[in-house]
PDB file of C-alpha atoms in Angstrom:
ATOM      1  CA  UNK A   1       0.000   0.000   0.000  1.00  0.00           C
ATOM      2  CA  UNK A   2       1.334   3.446  -0.887  1.00  0.00           C
ATOM      3  CA  UNK A   3       1.835   6.394   1.434  1.00  0.00           C
ATOM      4  CA  UNK A   4       2.092  10.098   0.712  1.00  0.00           C
ATOM      5  CA  UNK A   5       5.627  11.136   1.786  1.00  0.00           C
ATOM      6  CA  UNK A   6       5.807  14.109   4.152  1.00  0.00           C
ATOM      7  CA  UNK A   7       8.398  15.757   1.906  1.00  0.00           C
ATOM      8  CA  UNK A   8       5.951  15.700  -1.017  1.00  0.00           C
ATOM      9  CA  UNK A   9       3.113  17.027   1.135  1.00  0.00           C
ATOM     10  CA  UNK A  10       5.382  19.967   2.030  1.00  0.00           C
ATOM     11  CA  UNK A  11       5.481  21.188  -1.597  1.00  0.00           C
ATOM     12  CA  UNK A  12       1.685  21.103  -1.955  1.00  0.00           C
ATOM     13  CA  UNK A  13      -0.790  23.822  -1.066  1.00  0.00           C
ATOM     14  CA  UNK A  14      -4.531  24.059  -0.605  1.00  0.00           C
ATOM     15  CA  UNK A  15      -6.268  24.326  -3.998  1.00  0.00           C
ATOM     16  CA  UNK A  16      -8.877  26.653  -2.481  1.00  0.00           C
ATOM     17  CA  UNK A  17      -6.829  29.215  -0.541  1.00  0.00           C
ATOM     18  CA  UNK A  18      -3.197  28.306  -1.441  1.00  0.00           C
ATOM     19  CA  UNK A  19      -2.203  27.887   2.232  1.00  0.00           C
ATOM     20  CA  UNK A  20       0.088  25.006   3.332  1.00  0.00           C
ATOM     21  CA  UNK A  21      -1.346  21.568   4.032  1.00  0.00           C
ATOM     22  CA  UNK A  22      -0.792  19.354   7.080  1.00  0.00           C
ATOM     23  CA  UNK A  23      -1.928  15.863   8.044  1.00  0.00           C
ATOM     24  CA  UNK A  24      -5.153  15.442  10.003  1.00  0.00           C
ATOM     25  CA  UNK A  25      -5.885  11.769  10.659  1.00  0.00           C
ATOM     26  CA  UNK A  26      -6.845  10.187   7.307  1.00  0.00           C
ATOM     27  CA  UNK A  27      -6.931  13.565   5.569  1.00  0.00           C
ATOM     28  CA  UNK A  28      -4.903  16.722   5.062  1.00  0.00           C
ATOM     29  CA  UNK A  29      -6.085  20.177   6.068  1.00  0.00           C
ATOM     30  CA  UNK A  30      -5.033  23.795   5.624  1.00  0.00           C
ATOM     31  CA  UNK A  31      -5.192  26.514   8.342  1.00  0.00           C
ATOM     32  CA  UNK A  32      -8.526  27.666   6.875  1.00  0.00           C
ATOM     33  CA  UNK A  33      -9.818  24.121   7.542  1.00  0.00           C
ATOM     34  CA  UNK A  34     -10.291  23.059   3.953  1.00  0.00           C
ATOM     35  CA  UNK A  35      -9.962  19.281   4.203  1.00  0.00           C
ATOM     36  CA  UNK A  36      -9.015  16.644   1.613  1.00  0.00           C
ATOM     37  CA  UNK A  37      -9.068  12.877   1.843  1.00  0.00           C
ATOM     38  CA  UNK A  38      -6.103  10.537   1.632  1.00  0.00           C
ATOM     39  CA  UNK A  39      -7.392   7.302   0.088  1.00  0.00           C
ATOM     40  CA  UNK A  40      -6.476   4.064   1.820  1.00  0.00           C
ATOM     41  CA  UNK A  41      -4.408   3.217  -1.273  1.00  0.00           C
ATOM     42  CA  UNK A  42      -2.181   6.187  -0.405  1.00  0.00           C
ATOM     43  CA  UNK A  43      -3.063   8.900  -2.913  1.00  0.00           C
ATOM     44  CA  UNK A  44      -4.327  12.364  -1.975  1.00  0.00           C
ATOM     45  CA  UNK A  45      -7.412  13.710  -3.740  1.00  0.00           C
ATOM     46  CA  UNK A  46      -7.236  17.506  -4.066  1.00  0.00           C
ATOM     47  CA  UNK A  47      -9.840  17.834  -6.816  1.00  0.00           C
ATOM     48  CA  UNK A  48     -12.492  20.428  -6.019  1.00  0.00           C
ATOM     49  CA  UNK A  49     -15.653  21.402  -7.840  1.00  0.00           C
ATOM     50  CA  UNK A  50     -16.852  19.690 -10.961  1.00  0.00           C
ATOM     51  CA  UNK A  51     -14.734  16.807 -12.216  1.00  0.00           C
ATOM     52  CA  UNK A  52     -14.249  16.724 -16.009  1.00  0.00           C
ATOM     53  CA  UNK A  53     -16.221  13.852 -17.494  1.00  0.00           C
ATOM     54  CA  UNK A  54     -14.762  11.469 -20.061  1.00  0.00           C
ATOM     55  CA  UNK A  55     -11.138  12.490 -19.419  1.00  0.00           C
ATOM     56  CA  UNK A  56      -9.995  10.131 -16.668  1.00  0.00           C
ATOM     57  CA  UNK A  57      -8.702   6.679 -17.559  1.00  0.00           C
ATOM     58  CA  UNK A  58     -11.177   3.834 -17.128  1.00  0.00           C
ATOM     59  CA  UNK A  59     -10.482   0.565 -15.314  1.00  0.00           C
ATOM     60  CA  UNK A  60      -9.972  -1.199 -18.645  1.00  0.00           C
ATOM     61  CA  UNK A  61      -7.517   1.454 -19.857  1.00  0.00           C
ATOM     62  CA  UNK A  62      -5.518   1.311 -16.632  1.00  0.00           C
ATOM     63  CA  UNK A  63      -5.365  -2.497 -16.661  1.00  0.00           C
ATOM     64  CA  UNK A  64      -4.249  -2.501 -20.299  1.00  0.00           C
ATOM     65  CA  UNK A  65      -1.506   0.041 -19.539  1.00  0.00           C
ATOM     66  CA  UNK A  66      -0.284  -1.836 -16.463  1.00  0.00           C
ATOM     67  CA  UNK A  67       0.078  -5.093 -18.403  1.00  0.00           C
ATOM     68  CA  UNK A  68       1.602  -3.513 -21.512  1.00  0.00           C
ATOM     69  CA  UNK A  69       4.197  -1.496 -19.625  1.00  0.00           C
ATOM     70  CA  UNK A  70       5.015  -4.396 -17.286  1.00  0.00           C
ATOM     71  CA  UNK A  71       5.998  -6.394 -20.373  1.00  0.00           C
ATOM     72  CA  UNK A  72       8.806  -3.869 -20.982  1.00  0.00           C
ATOM     73  CA  UNK A  73       7.740  -2.646 -24.418  1.00  0.00           C
ATOM     74  CA  UNK A  74       8.293   1.022 -23.498  1.00  0.00           C
ATOM     75  CA  UNK A  75      11.297   0.453 -21.232  1.00  0.00           C
ATOM     76  CA  UNK A  76      13.565   2.218 -23.797  1.00  0.00           C
ATOM     77  CA  UNK A  77      11.457   5.363 -23.372  1.00  0.00           C
ATOM     78  CA  UNK A  78      11.728   5.164 -19.577  1.00  0.00           C
ATOM     79  CA  UNK A  79      15.505   4.867 -19.933  1.00  0.00           C
ATOM     80  CA  UNK A  80      15.606   7.793 -22.371  1.00  0.00           C
ATOM     81  CA  UNK A  81      13.796  10.001 -19.847  1.00  0.00           C
ATOM     82  CA  UNK A  82      16.049   8.937 -16.973  1.00  0.00           C
ATOM     83  CA  UNK A  83      19.155   9.593 -19.095  1.00  0.00           C
ATOM     84  CA  UNK A  84      17.839  13.038 -20.077  1.00  0.00           C
ATOM     85  CA  UNK A  85      17.140  13.959 -16.461  1.00  0.00           C
ATOM     86  CA  UNK A  86      20.662  12.895 -15.498  1.00  0.00           C
ATOM     87  CA  UNK A  87      22.164  14.919 -18.343  1.00  0.00           C
ATOM     88  CA  UNK A  88      20.085  18.092 -18.054  1.00  0.00           C
ATOM     89  CA  UNK A  89      18.802  18.474 -14.476  1.00  0.00           C
ATOM     90  CA  UNK A  90      20.794  20.879 -12.284  1.00  0.00           C
ATOM     91  CA  UNK A  91      20.922  18.464  -9.349  1.00  0.00           C
ATOM     92  CA  UNK A  92      20.189  14.816  -8.578  1.00  0.00           C
ATOM     93  CA  UNK A  93      17.858  15.641  -5.683  1.00  0.00           C
ATOM     94  CA  UNK A  94      14.776  17.859  -5.505  1.00  0.00           C
ATOM     95  CA  UNK A  95      11.262  17.241  -6.789  1.00  0.00           C
ATOM     96  CA  UNK A  96      10.398  15.480 -10.035  1.00  0.00           C
ATOM     97  CA  UNK A  97       6.770  16.253 -10.956  1.00  0.00           C
ATOM     98  CA  UNK A  98       4.869  14.315 -13.601  1.00  0.00           C
ATOM     99  CA  UNK A  99       1.811  16.049 -15.112  1.00  0.00           C
ATOM    100  CA  UNK A 100      -0.654  13.441 -16.303  1.00  0.00           C
ATOM    101  CA  UNK A 101       1.401  10.651 -14.727  1.00  0.00           C
ATOM    102  CA  UNK A 102      -1.100   7.839 -15.169  1.00  0.00           C
ATOM    103  CA  UNK A 103       0.132   4.779 -13.262  1.00  0.00           C
ATOM    104  CA  UNK A 104       3.496   6.442 -12.527  1.00  0.00           C
ATOM    105  CA  UNK A 105       5.570   4.122 -14.719  1.00  0.00           C
ATOM    106  CA  UNK A 106       7.991   6.717 -16.111  1.00  0.00           C
ATOM    107  CA  UNK A 107       8.257   8.683 -12.876  1.00  0.00           C
ATOM    108  CA  UNK A 108       9.009   5.512 -10.914  1.00  0.00           C
ATOM    109  CA  UNK A 109      11.736   4.516 -13.371  1.00  0.00           C
ATOM    110  CA  UNK A 110      13.318   7.955 -13.079  1.00  0.00           C
ATOM    111  CA  UNK A 111      13.239   7.851  -9.258  1.00  0.00           C
ATOM    112  CA  UNK A 112      14.981   4.465  -9.358  1.00  0.00           C
ATOM    113  CA  UNK A 113      17.903   6.295 -10.985  1.00  0.00           C
ATOM    114  CA  UNK A 114      17.738   9.308  -8.612  1.00  0.00           C
ATOM    115  CA  UNK A 115      17.628   7.958  -5.034  1.00  0.00           C
ATOM    116  CA  UNK A 116      17.883  11.440  -3.496  1.00  0.00           C
ATOM    117  CA  UNK A 117      14.874  12.801  -5.430  1.00  0.00           C
ATOM    118  CA  UNK A 118      11.170  13.003  -4.606  1.00  0.00           C
ATOM    119  CA  UNK A 119       8.319  12.333  -7.021  1.00  0.00           C
ATOM    120  CA  UNK A 120       4.911  13.963  -7.478  1.00  0.00           C
ATOM    121  CA  UNK A 121       2.444  12.164  -9.765  1.00  0.00           C
ATOM    122  CA  UNK A 122      -0.627  14.186 -10.748  1.00  0.00           C
ATOM    123  CA  UNK A 123      -3.524  12.628 -12.621  1.00  0.00           C
ATOM    124  CA  UNK A 124      -7.294  12.818 -12.872  1.00  0.00           C
ATOM    125  CA  UNK A 125      -7.950   9.070 -12.666  1.00  0.00           C
ATOM    126  CA  UNK A 126      -8.319   7.559  -9.168  1.00  0.00           C
ATOM    127  CA  UNK A 127      -7.785   4.127 -10.705  1.00  0.00           C
ATOM    128  CA  UNK A 128      -4.423   5.181 -12.136  1.00  0.00           C
ATOM    129  CA  UNK A 129      -3.425   6.972  -8.927  1.00  0.00           C
ATOM    130  CA  UNK A 130      -3.964   3.791  -6.889  1.00  0.00           C
ATOM    131  CA  UNK A 131      -1.223   2.216  -8.977  1.00  0.00           C
ATOM    132  CA  UNK A 132       1.031   5.279  -8.963  1.00  0.00           C
ATOM    133  CA  UNK A 133       0.950   5.531  -5.163  1.00  0.00           C
ATOM    134  CA  UNK A 134       2.620   2.098  -4.933  1.00  0.00           C
ATOM    135  CA  UNK A 135       5.296   2.574  -7.576  1.00  0.00           C
ATOM    136  CA  UNK A 136       8.048   4.058  -5.396  1.00  0.00           C
ATOM    137  CA  UNK A 137       8.387   4.984  -1.690  1.00  0.00           C
ATOM    138  CA  UNK A 138       9.546   8.517  -2.585  1.00  0.00           C
ATOM    139  CA  UNK A 139       6.538   9.153  -4.822  1.00  0.00           C
ATOM    140  CA  UNK A 140       3.380  10.988  -3.788  1.00  0.00           C
ATOM    141  CA  UNK A 141       0.268  10.577  -5.947  1.00  0.00           C
ATOM    142  CA  UNK A 142      -2.257  13.428  -6.114  1.00  0.00           C
ATOM    143  CA  UNK A 143      -5.633  13.629  -7.812  1.00  0.00           C
ATOM    144  CA  UNK A 144      -5.737  16.805  -9.891  1.00  0.00           C
ATOM    145  CA  UNK A 145      -6.847  18.207 -13.239  1.00  0.00           C
ATOM    146  CA  UNK A 146      -3.579  19.430 -14.761  1.00  0.00           C
ATOM    147  CA  UNK A 147      -5.432  21.970 -16.936  1.00  0.00           C
ATOM    148  CA  UNK A 148      -6.261  23.947 -13.785  1.00  0.00           C
ATOM    149  CA  UNK A 149      -3.776  25.934 -11.628  1.00  0.00           C
ATOM    150  CA  UNK A 150      -1.800  23.318  -9.712  1.00  0.00           C
ATOM    151  CA  UNK A 151      -1.863  22.931  -5.911  1.00  0.00           C
ATOM    152  CA  UNK A 152       1.937  23.150  -5.874  1.00  0.00           C
ATOM    153  CA  UNK A 153       4.264  25.842  -4.525  1.00  0.00           C
ATOM    154  CA  UNK A 154       6.099  28.194  -6.900  1.00  0.00           C
ATOM    155  CA  UNK A 155       9.426  26.897  -8.227  1.00  0.00           C
ATOM    156  CA  UNK A 156       9.037  23.624  -6.333  1.00  0.00           C
ATOM    157  CA  UNK A 157      10.234  21.224  -9.054  1.00  0.00           C
ATOM    158  CA  UNK A 158      13.693  20.502 -10.385  1.00  0.00           C
ATOM    159  CA  UNK A 159      12.350  18.323 -13.215  1.00  0.00           C
ATOM    160  CA  UNK A 160       8.922  18.280 -14.887  1.00  0.00           C
ATOM    161  CA  UNK A 161       7.808  15.269 -16.914  1.00  0.00           C
ATOM    162  CA  UNK A 162       5.052  15.397 -19.507  1.00  0.00           C
ATOM    163  CA  UNK A 163       4.639  12.081 -21.344  1.00  0.00           C
ATOM    164  CA  UNK A 164       1.771  11.824 -23.858  1.00  0.00           C
ATOM    165  CA  UNK A 165      -0.244  14.110 -21.574  1.00  0.00           C
ATOM    166  CA  UNK A 166      -1.909  17.559 -21.562  1.00  0.00           C
ATOM    167  CA  UNK A 167       0.449  20.535 -21.388  1.00  0.00           C
ATOM    168  CA  UNK A 168      -0.262  23.524 -19.158  1.00  0.00           C
ATOM    169  CA  UNK A 169       2.509  25.942 -20.120  1.00  0.00           C
ATOM    170  CA  UNK A 170       1.800  28.647 -17.516  1.00  0.00           C
ATOM    171  CA  UNK A 171       1.786  26.121 -14.664  1.00  0.00           C
ATOM    172  CA  UNK A 172       4.890  24.363 -16.001  1.00  0.00           C
ATOM    173  CA  UNK A 173       6.649  27.715 -15.846  1.00  0.00           C
ATOM    174  CA  UNK A 174       5.369  28.685 -12.403  1.00  0.00           C
ATOM    175  CA  UNK A 175       6.202  25.372 -10.722  1.00  0.00           C
ATOM    176  CA  UNK A 176       9.614  24.763 -12.309  1.00  0.00           C
ATOM    177  CA  UNK A 177      12.784  26.105 -10.716  1.00  0.00           C
ATOM    178  CA  UNK A 178      14.714  28.757 -12.594  1.00  0.00           C
ATOM    179  CA  UNK A 179      17.451  26.224 -13.358  1.00  0.00           C
ATOM    180  CA  UNK A 180      15.029  23.328 -13.814  1.00  0.00           C
ATOM    181  CA  UNK A 181      14.251  21.278 -16.903  1.00  0.00           C
ATOM    182  CA  UNK A 182      11.007  20.297 -18.646  1.00  0.00           C
ATOM    183  CA  UNK A 183      11.031  16.933 -20.461  1.00  0.00           C
ATOM    184  CA  UNK A 184       8.164  16.484 -22.929  1.00  0.00           C
ATOM    185  CA  UNK A 185       7.525  13.233 -24.804  1.00  0.00           C
ATOM    186  CA  UNK A 186       5.304  13.209 -27.880  1.00  0.00           C
ATOM    187  CA  UNK A 187       4.673  10.434 -30.413  1.00  0.00           C
ATOM    188  CA  UNK A 188       6.936  10.408 -33.441  1.00  0.00           C
ATOM    189  CA  UNK A 189       5.548  10.475 -36.988  1.00  0.00           C
ATOM    190  CA  UNK A 190       5.638   6.665 -37.342  1.00  0.00           C
ATOM    191  CA  UNK A 191       4.342   5.812 -33.878  1.00  0.00           C
ATOM    192  CA  UNK A 192       2.249   2.624 -34.102  1.00  0.00           C
ATOM    193  CA  UNK A 193       1.642   3.422 -37.754  1.00  0.00           C
ATOM    194  CA  UNK A 194       1.213  -0.254 -38.589  1.00  0.00           C
ATOM    195  CA  UNK A 195      -1.853  -0.367 -36.341  1.00  0.00           C
ATOM    196  CA  UNK A 196      -3.471   2.843 -37.519  1.00  0.00           C
ATOM    197  CA  UNK A 197      -6.081   1.631 -39.978  1.00  0.00           C
ATOM    198  CA  UNK A 198      -6.747  -1.682 -38.265  1.00  0.00           C
ATOM    199  CA  UNK A 199      -7.013  -0.330 -34.730  1.00  0.00           C
ATOM    200  CA  UNK A 200      -8.593   3.034 -35.479  1.00  0.00           C
ATOM    201  CA  UNK A 201      -5.734   4.964 -33.867  1.00  0.00           C
ATOM    202  CA  UNK A 202      -5.489   8.649 -34.667  1.00  0.00           C
ATOM    203  CA  UNK A 203      -2.638   9.635 -36.944  1.00  0.00           C
ATOM    204  CA  UNK A 204       0.236  11.756 -35.624  1.00  0.00           C
ATOM    205  CA  UNK A 205       0.171  15.397 -36.716  1.00  0.00           C
ATOM    206  CA  UNK A 206       3.345  15.939 -38.794  1.00  0.00           C
ATOM    207  CA  UNK A 207       3.510  19.503 -37.450  1.00  0.00           C
ATOM    208  CA  UNK A 208       3.342  18.373 -33.828  1.00  0.00           C
ATOM    209  CA  UNK A 209       6.881  19.388 -32.795  1.00  0.00           C
ATOM    210  CA  UNK A 210       6.476  22.934 -34.091  1.00  0.00           C
ATOM    211  CA  UNK A 211       3.099  23.270 -32.400  1.00  0.00           C
ATOM    212  CA  UNK A 212       4.556  21.987 -29.123  1.00  0.00           C
ATOM    213  CA  UNK A 213       7.213  24.691 -29.120  1.00  0.00           C
ATOM    214  CA  UNK A 214       4.645  27.336 -30.063  1.00  0.00           C
ATOM    215  CA  UNK A 215       2.282  26.194 -27.285  1.00  0.00           C
ATOM    216  CA  UNK A 216       4.936  26.766 -24.636  1.00  0.00           C
ATOM    217  CA  UNK A 217       5.521  30.181 -26.177  1.00  0.00           C
ATOM    218  CA  UNK A 218       7.988  32.631 -24.678  1.00  0.00           C
ATOM    219  CA  UNK A 219       7.978  30.868 -21.313  1.00  0.00           C
ATOM    220  CA  UNK A 220      10.395  28.134 -22.435  1.00  0.00           C
ATOM    221  CA  UNK A 221      13.411  27.710 -24.672  1.00  0.00           C
ATOM    222  CA  UNK A 222      13.981  24.444 -26.548  1.00  0.00           C
ATOM    223  CA  UNK A 223      17.510  23.223 -25.788  1.00  0.00           C
ATOM    224  CA  UNK A 224      17.545  19.670 -27.167  1.00  0.00           C
ATOM    225  CA  UNK A 225      15.365  17.261 -29.107  1.00  0.00           C
ATOM    226  CA  UNK A 226      15.933  13.551 -29.623  1.00  0.00           C
ATOM    227  CA  UNK A 227      13.972  10.948 -31.554  1.00  0.00           C
ATOM    228  CA  UNK A 228      13.927   7.268 -30.678  1.00  0.00           C
ATOM    229  CA  UNK A 229      12.443   4.412 -32.702  1.00  0.00           C
ATOM    230  CA  UNK A 230      11.843   1.038 -31.071  1.00  0.00           C
ATOM    231  CA  UNK A 231      10.812  -2.039 -33.088  1.00  0.00           C
ATOM    232  CA  UNK A 232       8.239  -4.155 -31.248  1.00  0.00           C
ATOM    233  CA  UNK A 233       6.928  -7.662 -31.827  1.00  0.00           C
ATOM    234  CA  UNK A 234       3.465  -7.688 -30.261  1.00  0.00           C
ATOM    235  CA  UNK A 235       1.127 -10.564 -29.608  1.00  0.00           C
ATOM    236  CA  UNK A 236      -2.565 -10.064 -30.422  1.00  0.00           C
ATOM    237  CA  UNK A 237      -3.158  -9.447 -26.692  1.00  0.00           C
ATOM    238  CA  UNK A 238      -0.460  -6.762 -26.590  1.00  0.00           C
ATOM    239  CA  UNK A 239      -1.906  -5.115 -29.695  1.00  0.00           C
ATOM    240  CA  UNK A 240      -5.243  -4.954 -27.883  1.00  0.00           C
ATOM    241  CA  UNK A 241      -3.517  -3.501 -24.815  1.00  0.00           C
ATOM    242  CA  UNK A 242      -1.636  -0.758 -26.654  1.00  0.00           C
ATOM    243  CA  UNK A 243      -4.807   0.322 -28.445  1.00  0.00           C
ATOM    244  CA  UNK A 244      -6.954   0.345 -25.305  1.00  0.00           C
ATOM    245  CA  UNK A 245      -4.470   1.980 -22.927  1.00  0.00           C
ATOM    246  CA  UNK A 246      -4.454   5.322 -24.767  1.00  0.00           C
ATOM    247  CA  UNK A 247      -7.087   7.902 -25.744  1.00  0.00           C
ATOM    248  CA  UNK A 248      -8.620   5.490 -28.258  1.00  0.00           C
ATOM    249  CA  UNK A 249      -9.605   3.314 -25.290  1.00  0.00           C
ATOM    250  CA  UNK A 250     -12.348   5.800 -24.389  1.00  0.00           C
ATOM    251  CA  UNK A 251     -14.188   4.936 -27.597  1.00  0.00           C
ATOM    252  CA  UNK A 252     -13.620   1.188 -27.951  1.00  0.00           C
ATOM    253  CA  UNK A 253     -15.385  -1.807 -26.467  1.00  0.00           C
ATOM    254  CA  UNK A 254     -14.010  -4.745 -28.483  1.00  0.00           C
ATOM    255  CA  UNK A 255     -13.243  -7.757 -26.267  1.00  0.00           C
ATOM    256  CA  UNK A 256      -9.757  -8.654 -25.165  1.00  0.00           C
ATOM    257  CA  UNK A 257      -8.477 -11.616 -27.239  1.00  0.00           C
ATOM    258  CA  UNK A 258      -7.514 -14.848 -25.541  1.00  0.00           C
ATOM    259  CA  UNK A 259      -3.762 -15.558 -25.390  1.00  0.00           C
ATOM    260  CA  UNK A 260      -2.703 -17.720 -28.309  1.00  0.00           C
ATOM    261  CA  UNK A 261       0.839 -19.114 -28.191  1.00  0.00           C
ATOM    262  CA  UNK A 262       0.616 -20.110 -31.846  1.00  0.00           C
ATOM    263  CA  UNK A 263      -0.329 -16.611 -33.078  1.00  0.00           C
ATOM    264  CA  UNK A 264       2.287 -14.802 -35.104  1.00  0.00           C
ATOM    265  CA  UNK A 265       3.523 -11.566 -33.466  1.00  0.00           C
ATOM    266  CA  UNK A 266       2.796  -8.295 -35.239  1.00  0.00           C
ATOM    267  CA  UNK A 267       5.756  -6.065 -36.124  1.00  0.00           C
ATOM    268  CA  UNK A 268       5.058  -2.541 -34.864  1.00  0.00           C
ATOM    269  CA  UNK A 269       7.143   0.624 -34.664  1.00  0.00           C
ATOM    270  CA  UNK A 270       7.128   2.704 -31.482  1.00  0.00           C
ATOM    271  CA  UNK A 271       8.379   6.202 -32.237  1.00  0.00           C
ATOM    272  CA  UNK A 272       9.043   8.826 -29.557  1.00  0.00           C
ATOM    273  CA  UNK A 273      10.265  12.431 -29.593  1.00  0.00           C
ATOM    274  CA  UNK A 274      11.828  13.808 -26.398  1.00  0.00           C
ATOM    275  CA  UNK A 275      12.000  17.625 -26.232  1.00  0.00           C
ATOM    276  CA  UNK A 276      14.067  19.331 -23.531  1.00  0.00           C
ATOM    277  CA  UNK A 277      13.046  22.840 -22.460  1.00  0.00           C
ATOM    278  CA  UNK A 278      14.445  25.418 -20.053  1.00  0.00           C
ATOM    279  CA  UNK A 279      12.286  28.111 -18.428  1.00  0.00           C
ATOM    280  CA  UNK A 280      12.833  31.679 -19.599  1.00  0.00           C
ATOM    281  CA  UNK A 281      12.615  34.255 -16.807  1.00  0.00           C
ATOM    282  CA  UNK A 282      13.308  37.924 -16.417  1.00  0.00           C
ATOM    283  CA  UNK A 283      14.571  39.465 -13.189  1.00  0.00           C
ATOM    284  CA  UNK A 284      10.959  39.477 -11.949  1.00  0.00           C
ATOM    285  CA  UNK A 285      10.626  35.718 -12.463  1.00  0.00           C
ATOM    286  CA  UNK A 286       8.127  36.145 -15.306  1.00  0.00           C
ATOM    287  CA  UNK A 287       8.752  35.402 -19.008  1.00  0.00           C
ATOM    288  CA  UNK A 288      11.002  38.050 -20.451  1.00  0.00           C
TER     289      UNK A 288
END
């Protein structure tokens, strides 16, 4: 069972009044007595008001992602992120925050390489957060809609991860240290292309990298970009998993195939683009 580390709680703030949070039995509370539950699985739910419908991962999507990632198919991407953090982060300690962390797979792999660091996984799906809370003892999982202003102190993070997830440029900039690094992973142009027509996956926008840089605007400066292609041999079950674990899973209900040892694996290309950004700040701390 996971547990929210005290050191992670210390970088959070009340989403209502922005005051610090402290433990209060099976909850956390701010001095203005706004209270938020810590689930028995170890994650903290800070979501207030109306929860966006249709955005959070379903039980089927989470299960598909857990099984697919556990098989090691995207381990090269996890290693690429950990290598980039080692090469570009100003220090090996501090907070690593993952916006749209899902089950915490990439954040957990990075923390395995950075034993002095802390991890903050933010996601909208309680089902994913249950998994994330158990990934690593230095990781705290928090329920939050990353499109909204984050319940995180200014300049709290040394590293920000954003892997196939929504991007909130203003909050990235506010939460990241002046010398911190933002690591964004987007699908490459050939990502899962072999499955596109058969599985109904959306094609990758060929202009995606330019639009990513434009979205972050004058708040960030692109300092490095690396592409990685990984050939995969997927069983019919793994094909089903990779289709259902992503956004397409919201719109599909086809049954999971039974394992078939005699079935020929499908050759598929996984294609990733890792973009490394630095925050741009003036003497006031705002974009120059």
